[in-house]
Amino acid sequence: MTVRLGANRYGKAETRLVHVVRNGPVHHVKDVNVSTFLSGDMEAVHLTGDNSAVLPTDTQKNTAYVFARRHGVGQIEEFALRLARHYVTAQPTVHHARVEIEEYGWHRAGPHSFVRDGGEVRTCVAHHDRDGRTTVVSGLRDLVLMNSTGSEFRGYIVDEYTTLAPAADRVLATAVTARWRHTAPEASSYAKSYAEVRQCLLEAFTGTHSRSLQQTLYAMGERVLTTCPEVCEIRLTMPNKHHFAVDLTPFGLDNDNEVFHAADRPYGLMEGGVLRDDAPDAGFAWE
């Protein structure tokens, strides 16, 4: 029997970076979490412990800090692309760079005072390789949404293990993770695109009478693709955050969908993608 080295990469995970832009008395804050992953001529380090092809992960951490000081952070997609291209260009042994960034929002409370946003986290993943191929996937996670009516679930398979009663009117709640692929990364205005995609997700969720969470998921993806021409594919992960009406009859009370137990687990989990017929090959975009 013979064995060989398979696909591999290494990097620095979760470098926390806060960049304060000091515009006179009015400051601006970028709060991000940067993870970098490099691959290429790395056989020797795995097979013999030869580190001559390895850029230390500590160096990758420092590079993120230096680039923030020299160039600023700006849109996280732009920062991720800048870092990815640097590693591939500057290091002959690095053939492919993957940079993932999370951004945490802050609301202004004064010229130099801020309140941490408790809402969703903005995300992106940028890839760049030695052949000049570049992809950008933007996204968000923890966008918590709820419709208190306008949702049902019935007509499903019933077998000997089914106990769930059909619901003609139920609470629909979820925490959306969405990732969308840009057709031409260089042509995208990332801030504008993010705002438009987020608005599409909200409008489709609130405006769809839901017969299943899967139907709502597709409606959200469809709205994005029909509204945002720069996006060619979107993938969504949506847990069903169950709300069960509490039985109040032991206390002599009815409960017409007013009092609920918000269950933590287990929960249904829906995942799906929506893409244009003419979407270019994804390559390594989703890796």
mmCIF file of C-alpha atoms in Angstrom, residues 72-204:
data_model
loop_
_atom_site.group_PDB
_atom_site.id
_atom_site.type_symbol
_atom_site.label_atom_id
_atom_site.label_comp_id
_atom_site.label_asym_id
_atom_site.label_seq_id
_atom_site.Cartn_x
_atom_site.Cartn_y
_atom_site.Cartn_z
ATOM 1 C CA GLY A 72 -6.821 51.152 5.629
ATOM 2 C CA VAL A 73 -9.437 48.417 5.690
ATOM 3 C CA GLY A 74 -12.241 49.940 3.630
ATOM 4 C CA GLN A 75 -14.705 47.378 2.295
ATOM 5 C CA ILE A 76 -13.786 43.982 3.689
ATOM 6 C CA GLU A 77 -13.870 42.407 0.218
ATOM 7 C CA GLU A 78 -11.255 44.891 -0.988
ATOM 8 C CA PHE A 79 -9.054 44.262 2.046
ATOM 9 C CA ALA A 80 -9.335 40.486 1.587
ATOM 10 C CA LEU A 81 -8.384 40.743 -2.092
ATOM 11 C CA ARG A 82 -5.428 42.990 -1.269
ATOM 12 C CA LEU A 83 -4.057 40.459 1.203
ATOM 13 C CA ALA A 84 -4.697 37.436 -1.043
ATOM 14 C CA ARG A 85 -2.919 39.008 -3.997
ATOM 15 C CA HIS A 86 0.005 40.045 -1.831
ATOM 16 C CA TYR A 87 0.699 36.512 -0.621
ATOM 17 C CA VAL A 88 0.563 34.994 -4.111
ATOM 18 C CA THR A 89 2.678 37.771 -5.634
ATOM 19 C CA ALA A 90 5.271 38.097 -2.876
ATOM 20 C CA GLN A 91 5.918 34.429 -2.068
ATOM 21 C CA PRO A 92 6.966 32.032 -4.887
ATOM 22 C CA THR A 93 5.937 28.971 -2.870
ATOM 23 C CA VAL A 94 2.380 30.268 -2.359
ATOM 24 C CA HIS A 95 0.162 29.365 -5.301
ATOM 25 C CA HIS A 96 -3.233 30.070 -3.773
ATOM 26 C CA ALA A 97 -4.453 32.358 -1.011
ATOM 27 C CA ARG A 98 -7.808 32.321 0.701
ATOM 28 C CA VAL A 99 -8.749 35.245 2.973
ATOM 29 C CA GLU A 100 -11.890 35.187 5.099
ATOM 30 C CA ILE A 101 -13.084 38.257 6.996
ATOM 31 C CA GLU A 102 -15.911 38.914 9.437
ATOM 32 C CA GLU A 103 -16.934 42.497 10.195
ATOM 33 C CA TYR A 104 -18.665 43.602 13.402
ATOM 34 C CA GLY A 105 -20.782 46.736 13.172
ATOM 35 C CA TRP A 106 -20.661 49.761 15.461
ATOM 36 C CA HIS A 107 -23.220 52.593 15.558
ATOM 37 C CA ARG A 108 -22.050 56.121 16.140
ATOM 38 C CA ALA A 109 -22.975 57.652 19.503
ATOM 39 C CA GLY A 110 -20.797 60.740 19.142
ATOM 40 C CA PRO A 111 -17.794 62.036 17.175
ATOM 41 C CA HIS A 112 -15.567 59.383 18.733
ATOM 42 C CA SER A 113 -18.059 57.212 20.634
ATOM 43 C CA PHE A 114 -19.661 54.008 19.375
ATOM 44 C CA VAL A 115 -22.192 51.347 20.385
ATOM 45 C CA ARG A 116 -21.600 47.755 19.284
ATOM 46 C CA ASP A 117 -24.237 46.536 16.867
ATOM 47 C CA GLY A 118 -26.001 43.423 18.157
ATOM 48 C CA GLY A 119 -27.253 42.448 14.714
ATOM 49 C CA GLU A 120 -25.834 40.396 11.891
ATOM 50 C CA VAL A 121 -22.148 39.921 11.088
ATOM 51 C CA ARG A 122 -20.930 40.860 7.617
ATOM 52 C CA THR A 123 -18.634 38.290 5.978
ATOM 53 C CA CYS A 124 -16.548 37.679 2.882
ATOM 54 C CA VAL A 125 -14.166 35.116 1.400
ATOM 55 C CA ALA A 126 -11.692 36.071 -1.337
ATOM 56 C CA HIS A 127 -9.563 33.645 -3.359
ATOM 57 C CA HIS A 128 -6.618 34.454 -5.614
ATOM 58 C CA ASP A 129 -4.183 32.090 -7.284
ATOM 59 C CA ARG A 130 -1.014 32.158 -9.371
ATOM 60 C CA ASP A 131 -3.006 31.912 -12.626
ATOM 61 C CA GLY A 132 -4.742 35.179 -11.817
ATOM 62 C CA ARG A 133 -8.107 33.639 -11.022
ATOM 63 C CA THR A 134 -10.007 35.669 -8.453
ATOM 64 C CA THR A 135 -13.350 35.079 -6.756
ATOM 65 C CA VAL A 136 -15.229 36.972 -4.075
ATOM 66 C CA VAL A 137 -18.114 35.646 -1.998
ATOM 67 C CA SER A 138 -19.787 38.218 0.235
ATOM 68 C CA GLY A 139 -22.223 37.380 2.964
ATOM 69 C CA LEU A 140 -23.804 37.799 6.343
ATOM 70 C CA ARG A 141 -24.710 35.608 9.277
ATOM 71 C CA ASP A 142 -27.000 35.853 12.314
ATOM 72 C CA LEU A 143 -29.638 37.966 10.566
ATOM 73 C CA VAL A 144 -32.490 37.041 12.922
ATOM 74 C CA LEU A 145 -35.957 37.389 11.373
ATOM 75 C CA MET A 146 -39.480 36.545 12.494
ATOM 76 C CA ASN A 147 -42.983 36.648 11.040
ATOM 77 C CA SER A 148 -45.625 36.325 13.751
ATOM 78 C CA THR A 149 -48.185 35.124 11.176
ATOM 79 C CA GLY A 150 -48.358 34.456 7.436
ATOM 80 C CA SER A 151 -46.742 31.038 7.744
ATOM 81 C CA GLU A 152 -48.143 27.516 7.632
ATOM 82 C CA PHE A 153 -46.889 23.954 7.359
ATOM 83 C CA ARG A 154 -49.154 21.125 6.277
ATOM 84 C CA GLY A 155 -49.554 18.502 3.554
ATOM 85 C CA TYR A 156 -46.291 16.777 4.496
ATOM 86 C CA ILE A 157 -45.525 13.034 4.667
ATOM 87 C CA VAL A 158 -47.177 11.284 7.585
ATOM 88 C CA ASP A 159 -45.836 7.894 8.664
ATOM 89 C CA GLU A 160 -45.979 5.764 11.790
ATOM 90 C CA TYR A 161 -43.507 8.054 13.584
ATOM 91 C CA THR A 162 -45.173 11.387 12.777
ATOM 92 C CA THR A 163 -46.638 13.300 15.724
ATOM 93 C CA LEU A 164 -46.434 16.854 14.357
ATOM 94 C CA ALA A 165 -49.848 18.442 13.868
ATOM 95 C CA PRO A 166 -50.479 20.495 10.708
ATOM 96 C CA ALA A 167 -50.163 24.249 11.249
ATOM 97 C CA ALA A 168 -52.382 26.697 9.364
ATOM 98 C CA ASP A 169 -50.968 29.731 11.188
ATOM 99 C CA ARG A 170 -47.594 29.640 12.891
ATOM 100 C CA VAL A 171 -44.654 31.834 13.885
ATOM 101 C CA LEU A 172 -41.796 31.635 11.374
ATOM 102 C CA ALA A 173 -38.424 32.612 12.799
ATOM 103 C CA THR A 174 -34.887 32.021 11.590
ATOM 104 C CA ALA A 175 -31.291 33.251 11.775
ATOM 105 C CA VAL A 176 -30.129 33.691 8.185
ATOM 106 C CA THR A 177 -26.657 32.886 6.949
ATOM 107 C CA ALA A 178 -26.321 34.048 3.342
ATOM 108 C CA ARG A 179 -23.337 34.000 0.983
ATOM 109 C CA TRP A 180 -23.423 35.403 -2.523
ATOM 110 C CA ARG A 181 -20.957 35.125 -5.380
ATOM 111 C CA HIS A 182 -20.002 38.118 -7.504
ATOM 112 C CA THR A 183 -19.888 37.530 -11.255
ATOM 113 C CA ALA A 184 -17.089 40.067 -11.789
ATOM 114 C CA PRO A 185 -15.432 40.913 -8.475
ATOM 115 C CA GLU A 186 -13.629 43.981 -9.737
ATOM 116 C CA ALA A 187 -16.845 45.521 -11.036
ATOM 117 C CA SER A 188 -18.787 45.242 -7.788
ATOM 118 C CA SER A 189 -19.466 48.136 -5.451
ATOM 119 C CA TYR A 190 -19.357 46.032 -2.314
ATOM 120 C CA ALA A 191 -21.036 48.442 0.092
ATOM 121 C CA LYS A 192 -23.910 49.119 -2.318
ATOM 122 C CA SER A 193 -24.233 45.442 -3.182
ATOM 123 C CA TYR A 194 -24.331 44.426 0.489
ATOM 124 C CA ALA A 195 -27.104 46.918 1.277
ATOM 125 C CA GLU A 196 -29.158 45.812 -1.742
ATOM 126 C CA VAL A 197 -28.813 42.094 -1.037
ATOM 127 C CA ARG A 198 -29.702 42.570 2.611
ATOM 128 C CA GLN A 199 -32.783 44.589 1.656
ATOM 129 C CA CYS A 200 -33.853 41.911 -0.826
ATOM 130 C CA LEU A 201 -33.572 39.232 1.845
ATOM 131 C CA LEU A 202 -35.718 41.271 4.240
ATOM 132 C CA GLU A 203 -38.349 42.141 1.633
ATOM 133 C CA ALA A 204 -38.715 38.562 0.432
#
